[in-house]
Structure formats: structure tokens, C-alpha cells
Short mmCIF file of C-alpha atoms in Angstrom, two decimals:
data_model
loop_
_atom_site.label_atom_id
_atom_site.label_comp_id
_atom_site.label_asym_id
_atom_site.label_seq_id
_atom_site.Cartn_x
_atom_site.Cartn_y
_atom_site.Cartn_z
CA MET A 1 0.24 31.45 -42.38
CA ASP A 2 -3.46 29.70 -42.69
CA VAL A 3 -4.83 31.88 -39.91
CA ASP A 4 -8.79 32.93 -40.19
CA PHE A 5 -8.80 36.86 -41.21
CA ARG A 6 -10.24 39.22 -42.31
CA VAL A 7 -9.42 43.02 -43.09
CA VAL A 8 -11.15 46.57 -40.87
CA LEU A 9 -9.73 49.52 -42.35
CA LYS A 10 -10.04 52.89 -40.20
CA GLU A 11 -8.67 56.19 -40.43
CA VAL A 12 -5.30 56.95 -38.23
CA ASP A 13 -3.92 60.70 -38.08
CA GLU A 14 -0.09 58.57 -38.36
CA SER A 15 2.13 61.94 -37.17
CA PHE A 16 4.68 60.75 -34.38
CA PRO A 17 6.44 63.54 -32.48
CA GLU A 18 9.69 64.05 -33.14
CA GLY A 19 12.37 62.30 -31.37
CA LEU A 20 11.69 58.46 -32.13
CA THR A 21 13.82 56.57 -33.73
CA PRO A 22 12.28 55.25 -37.24
CA GLU A 23 12.01 51.73 -34.86
CA GLU A 24 10.36 53.92 -33.06
CA VAL A 25 8.51 55.32 -35.26
CA ALA A 26 6.67 52.06 -37.07
CA VAL A 27 5.88 51.11 -33.67
CA TYR A 28 4.69 53.58 -32.59
CA ILE A 29 1.64 54.44 -36.22
CA ALA A 30 1.36 50.32 -35.55
CA THR A 31 0.36 50.97 -32.45
CA GLN A 32 -1.74 53.70 -32.37
CA LYS A 33 -3.84 51.87 -35.24
CA ALA A 34 -4.24 48.48 -33.05
CA GLU A 35 -6.17 51.84 -30.52
CA ALA A 36 -8.56 52.89 -32.81
CA PHE A 37 -9.90 49.45 -32.22
CA ASP A 38 -10.02 49.56 -28.50
CA GLU A 39 -12.97 49.75 -28.19
CA ASP A 40 -14.25 47.40 -31.23
CA VAL A 41 -13.02 44.13 -29.38
CA THR A 42 -13.55 41.69 -26.94
CA ASP A 43 -11.80 38.55 -27.77
CA GLU A 44 -10.53 39.12 -30.38
CA VAL A 45 -6.93 39.55 -32.28
CA VAL A 46 -5.64 42.81 -34.09
CA LEU A 47 -2.69 42.74 -35.94
CA THR A 48 -2.29 46.05 -37.03
CA ALA A 49 1.19 47.07 -38.95
CA ASP A 50 3.55 50.43 -40.21
CA THR A 51 6.55 49.98 -42.76
CA ILE A 52 8.81 52.75 -43.19
CA VAL A 53 11.33 53.39 -44.38
CA THR A 54 15.37 55.39 -43.96
CA LEU A 55 17.91 56.64 -46.06
CA ASP A 56 20.86 57.54 -43.93
CA GLY A 57 19.03 57.87 -40.73
CA GLU A 58 16.07 59.58 -42.71
CA ILE A 59 12.49 58.46 -42.70
CA ILE A 60 11.69 58.35 -46.79
CA GLY A 61 7.55 58.28 -46.87
CA LYS A 62 5.09 57.86 -49.29
CA PRO A 63 5.33 59.78 -51.92
CA GLU A 64 3.09 62.20 -52.18
CA SER A 65 2.60 62.64 -55.90
CA ALA A 66 5.00 61.30 -59.83
CA GLU A 67 7.29 63.47 -59.35
CA GLN A 68 8.03 62.82 -55.78
CA ALA A 69 7.83 59.03 -56.59
CA VAL A 70 10.52 59.35 -59.15
CA GLU A 71 13.08 62.00 -57.02
CA MET A 72 13.09 58.84 -53.94
CA LEU A 73 14.04 55.84 -56.35
CA LYS A 74 16.77 58.15 -58.21
CA LYS A 75 17.78 58.89 -54.24
CA LEU A 76 17.60 55.33 -53.43
CA SER A 77 18.99 54.07 -56.88
CA GLY A 78 22.85 52.61 -56.31
CA ARG A 79 22.43 52.67 -52.59
CA VAL A 80 20.95 50.87 -49.50
CA HIS A 81 18.50 51.74 -47.62
CA ARG A 82 16.43 49.50 -44.54
CA VAL A 83 13.10 49.09 -44.21
CA VAL A 84 11.84 48.75 -41.22
CA THR A 85 8.21 47.34 -40.23
CA GLY A 86 6.09 48.04 -36.62
CA VAL A 87 3.59 45.49 -35.44
CA CYS A 88 1.11 45.23 -32.32
CA LEU A 89 -0.99 42.53 -31.85
CA PHE A 90 -3.60 44.13 -29.12
CA TYR A 91 -5.55 40.69 -27.66
CA LYS A 92 -7.88 41.23 -24.34
CA GLY A 93 -6.63 44.72 -23.92
CA GLU A 94 -2.93 44.09 -23.64
CA TYR A 95 -1.08 45.87 -26.21
CA ASN A 96 1.78 43.08 -28.16
CA LYS A 97 5.05 45.25 -29.87
CA PHE A 98 7.15 44.73 -31.11
CA PHE A 99 9.05 45.74 -34.83
CA ASP A 100 11.43 44.27 -37.83
CA VAL A 101 15.06 45.32 -40.17
CA SER A 102 15.61 44.30 -43.55
CA GLU A 103 18.72 45.71 -45.08
CA VAL A 104 17.72 46.27 -48.68
CA PHE A 105 20.63 47.28 -51.97
CA PHE A 106 19.54 48.34 -54.94
CA ARG A 107 21.48 48.93 -57.60
CA LYS A 108 21.93 51.78 -59.81
CA LEU A 109 18.86 52.60 -61.52
CA THR A 110 17.76 54.01 -64.95
CA ASP A 111 15.77 57.19 -64.86
CA ASP A 112 13.56 54.60 -68.56
CA GLU A 113 13.48 52.35 -65.39
CA ILE A 114 12.37 54.90 -62.59
CA GLN A 115 10.24 56.03 -65.15
CA SER A 116 8.34 53.30 -66.78
CA TYR A 117 7.88 52.02 -62.31
CA VAL A 118 6.21 54.42 -62.18
CA ASP A 119 3.93 55.14 -64.74
CA ASP A 120 2.26 51.68 -64.66
CA TYR A 121 2.05 50.88 -60.77
CA GLN A 122 0.98 52.46 -57.59
CA PRO A 123 3.67 53.68 -55.75
CA LEU A 124 2.00 56.90 -54.36
CA ASP A 125 1.05 54.13 -51.72
CA LYS A 126 4.28 53.11 -51.50
CA ALA A 127 6.98 53.77 -48.72
CA GLY A 128 10.00 54.26 -50.47
CA SER A 129 8.18 54.83 -53.66
CA TYR A 130 8.44 50.80 -54.28
CA GLY A 131 7.47 47.27 -53.72
CA ILE A 132 9.32 44.65 -53.30
CA GLN A 133 7.55 41.99 -55.06
CA GLU A 134 6.95 44.96 -58.21
CA ARG A 135 9.09 44.58 -61.52
CA ILE A 136 10.98 46.96 -59.40
CA GLY A 137 11.82 45.41 -57.07
CA LEU A 138 12.52 41.74 -59.39
CA ILE A 139 14.74 43.72 -61.82
CA GLY A 140 16.62 46.51 -59.33
CA ILE A 141 17.25 44.89 -56.16
CA GLU A 142 20.41 42.77 -56.16
CA ARG A 143 20.08 41.83 -51.81
CA ILE A 144 17.98 42.04 -49.41
CA ASN A 145 19.76 41.49 -44.96
CA GLY A 146 17.34 40.44 -43.36
CA SER A 147 12.97 39.32 -43.58
CA TYR A 148 11.73 39.70 -47.59
CA THR A 149 8.13 39.63 -46.57
CA ASN A 150 9.15 41.59 -43.52
CA VAL A 151 9.91 45.11 -46.89
CA VAL A 152 6.67 42.63 -48.81
CA GLY A 153 5.33 45.18 -45.58
CA LEU A 154 4.19 42.15 -42.85
CA PRO A 155 7.54 40.17 -40.91
CA THR A 156 5.10 37.50 -40.99
CA GLU A 157 8.14 35.09 -39.76
CA LYS A 158 7.66 36.74 -36.59
CA VAL A 159 3.88 37.42 -36.56
CA TYR A 160 3.41 34.13 -36.81
CA GLN A 161 5.85 33.30 -33.04
CA GLN A 162 4.41 35.90 -31.66
CA LEU A 163 0.26 34.99 -32.11
CA LEU A 164 1.81 31.41 -30.69
CA ARG A 165 2.36 32.88 -27.99
CA LEU A 166 -0.68 35.19 -27.99
CA VAL A 167 -3.44 32.42 -28.20
#
């Protein structure tokens, strides 16, 4: 996007209240991340985001083990799921919150394709156990409805438009 930035990491509790929609969960966690910087910034824009995967309305989080990653990918295989990214732009004491949603159509994956991906890539840090920009996305995704960059983890098209409005 040709925007100067620096990455600053903070530990943030990613739990959320029950009863929220997937869109509300993603925005809630993105906002929690932004609030961690409340005391640290004055005139900088803080951009935080959280991406979740949902299948049949159920949030599919990050796997805790390789075995769980395999099970998640088997569950997504041959199905359509939604990727929701919540974004929060914190600037001059104001929280600008929004989200984006994309539908992802997976073809039926073989057990070998799933196991190979889990063995060779890093699915444990990814919602739904996969990265669209990695092998599983290149061979397994038939199409998406919505933003590709949203599925990667940050809907840059929307972020850029929001940044133009802020500064």
C-alpha cells in the first residue's frame, strides 16, 4: 500500500464474550489488541486485526496440535467456509472499527494432501489451519467470493480507504 509502518507486538487475551456473531468476535479481538496501545501512542495510527474462520456458523480457531490441524482441514475439505477479519484503526483517541467477509470454496482434499501440508507448513498459527497463499490454497481452493487479501489476513483494500479518511 506504500505506507510506512513498523510492527509492534503485544500479548493480548483473545478470549471473547459468548453470544457474539463471528463478525463481532473478529472486531472485538481487533479492538482488544488496539486498546493495548492506548497509553503508548499519541499521533500514530495503530492498525490491529483479527481473522477467524467459520463453518456452518461455528468459529474454527487456530489448531493446538498437528492432529487438530488435520481434523480442521478435513472438516473444511469439499466445503464452503467464511473468513472474517475484524480491523481496528486507533488514531487520536478514536477507534475506527470494521470487518470484511470472504467465502472460500475448498475442493475435496485427499488425506495425503492434508497431511503433507500439515507436515511441511506452519498451520498452528493460522485460523482454520491454513494460509491461502501457501500450497494448500494454491491446490485446494476452487474460488473465493470477496477479498483475497482478507483471506490472507488483512483486507488491504478496505484498510487503505479507511486510512485515507483518517489522515
